[in-house]
Amino acid sequence: MCFFGTYDEDLHPRIRVVREGLGLHGHDIRVVNRPLGVSTAQKVQIASFPPLGVLLVVRLLVRWVQLLIASRGVSPAVVVVGYMGHFDIHFARLRFPRSYLVLDHLTGLGETARDRNVDTGVRGRVLDALDGWALRRADLVLCDTDEQATQVIDRSAAVEVVPVGAPLSWLEAGADAPAPTGPLKVVFVGLFTPLQGASVIAQGVVEALRTAELECTFVGTGQDLDAAKTIVGSNPNVTWNEWIPAAELPGFVASFDVSLGIVGTSPKARRVVPNKVYQGLAAGTVVITSDTPPQRRLKKRHSLDQLMLVPPGDPSALASTLQRLADSPEELRSIRRDGADAVGPTAVTGQLSARLS
């Protein structure tokens, strides 16, 4: 089995979860990977200004030459193309015409552009067409929730639902996580986009700070960052960081009591369980996120006291939950932190492993 493409495991760690999980299930793994070096935000910027696409094409062609050289003598039965592999899947089909191709498809280009408020006219239809072309090229498409699978099932040969999960490094950080002490420590890590509901989270934190003793750290950038900062204002109990190195992030999050998921109200926000929910569970934090069908299903399936749900788009509900935890250290200490058992690489890839065996 070969993991192939220009994906970046640091930017999109879900593909690392799949690789680690299949390896732990006994599959012989070969990695041929040359990261493209372009973030999702940059790809959306290119979609907004097509002339920048020339630079993307040049860089992509250079990476493909590198992949071609690195894959000499490799003839795997299964090739897994990492997210976002909308173009890599076509190169993989040419390079490995007899292999079974698996495309990790967390979300589409068109949907991502709409989430970032990029023009959804002709440009959006072109991106949707690129999504469909990639989906049809694969023999198997991986989606992370049942709801996401329904979006692609009519454009794919076959679909397998594989939860996003958390890499081993997050489980290791969670095993070493300190016991809660002092004021409630809360962290938000992610992109400041409508999907996240960053402005709602900022409002909820501000409301909680009026009566509760807590400290909150925001990590990330994005289109709603300025709005979130305006809502919070100048508050000594709130810290802002644009970036934490990927290698340091598991230990960083594990040092907090609570990590925040998403509370957005968009259709996509109601269909997904984001990376950071799984990562927060693995790191041993209490996770507060929106009460949507897939996140509710995750909580119920594994009886996760550690996962707390609030209505999407409701800052007061978020504030109330934070206030309760801040005012009740005993409750915080008593919450079972066993989410790691449900979200690790082995747990989330069992069904996929059986399918590919």
mmCIF file of N, CA and C in Angstrom, residues 1 5 26 93 110 144 175 195 238 267-268 319 352:
data_model
loop_
_atom_site.group_PDB
_atom_site.id
_atom_site.type_symbol
_atom_site.label_atom_id
_atom_site.label_comp_id
_atom_site.label_asym_id
_atom_site.label_seq_id
_atom_site.Cartn_x
_atom_site.Cartn_y
_atom_site.Cartn_z
ATOM 1 N N MET A 1 0.847 -1.189 0.000
ATOM 2 C CA MET A 1 0.000 0.000 0.000
ATOM 3 C C MET A 1 0.884 1.242 0.000
ATOM 4 N N GLY A 5 1.180 11.472 -3.044
ATOM 5 C CA GLY A 5 0.637 12.766 -3.424
ATOM 6 C C GLY A 5 1.360 13.947 -2.814
ATOM 7 N N GLY A 26 -1.601 -3.764 10.450
ATOM 8 C CA GLY A 26 -0.757 -4.757 9.802
ATOM 9 C C GLY A 26 -0.494 -4.558 8.329
ATOM 10 N N ARG A 93 -3.649 8.004 -11.092
ATOM 11 C CA ARG A 93 -4.259 7.070 -12.043
ATOM 12 C C ARG A 93 -3.331 6.811 -13.223
ATOM 13 N N GLY A 110 -15.406 23.366 -4.066
ATOM 14 C CA GLY A 110 -16.525 24.295 -4.172
ATOM 15 C C GLY A 110 -17.093 24.649 -2.818
ATOM 16 N N ASP A 144 -15.709 11.586 6.162
ATOM 17 C CA ASP A 144 -15.541 11.499 7.613
ATOM 18 C C ASP A 144 -16.838 11.344 8.392
ATOM 19 N N ALA A 175 -2.001 11.274 27.489
ATOM 20 C CA ALA A 175 -1.584 10.391 28.579
ATOM 21 C C ALA A 175 -0.742 11.131 29.611
ATOM 22 N N LEU A 195 -17.642 28.594 9.360
ATOM 23 C CA LEU A 195 -17.814 27.203 9.770
ATOM 24 C C LEU A 195 -17.530 27.035 11.260
ATOM 25 N N VAL A 238 -7.604 36.913 28.257
ATOM 26 C CA VAL A 238 -7.666 36.351 26.902
ATOM 27 C C VAL A 238 -6.332 36.588 26.202
ATOM 28 N N PRO A 267 -24.721 24.806 6.631
ATOM 29 C CA PRO A 267 -25.008 23.396 6.345
ATOM 30 C C PRO A 267 -23.793 22.495 6.565
ATOM 31 N N LYS A 268 -22.627 22.957 6.130
ATOM 32 C CA LYS A 268 -21.418 22.151 6.319
ATOM 33 C C LYS A 268 -21.104 21.966 7.800
ATOM 34 N N ALA A 319 -21.469 30.079 26.992
ATOM 35 C CA ALA A 319 -21.064 30.773 28.215
ATOM 36 C C ALA A 319 -21.540 30.029 29.456
ATOM 37 N N LEU A 352 -12.081 0.263 7.501
ATOM 38 C CA LEU A 352 -11.339 0.490 6.260
ATOM 39 C C LEU A 352 -10.264 -0.572 6.072
#
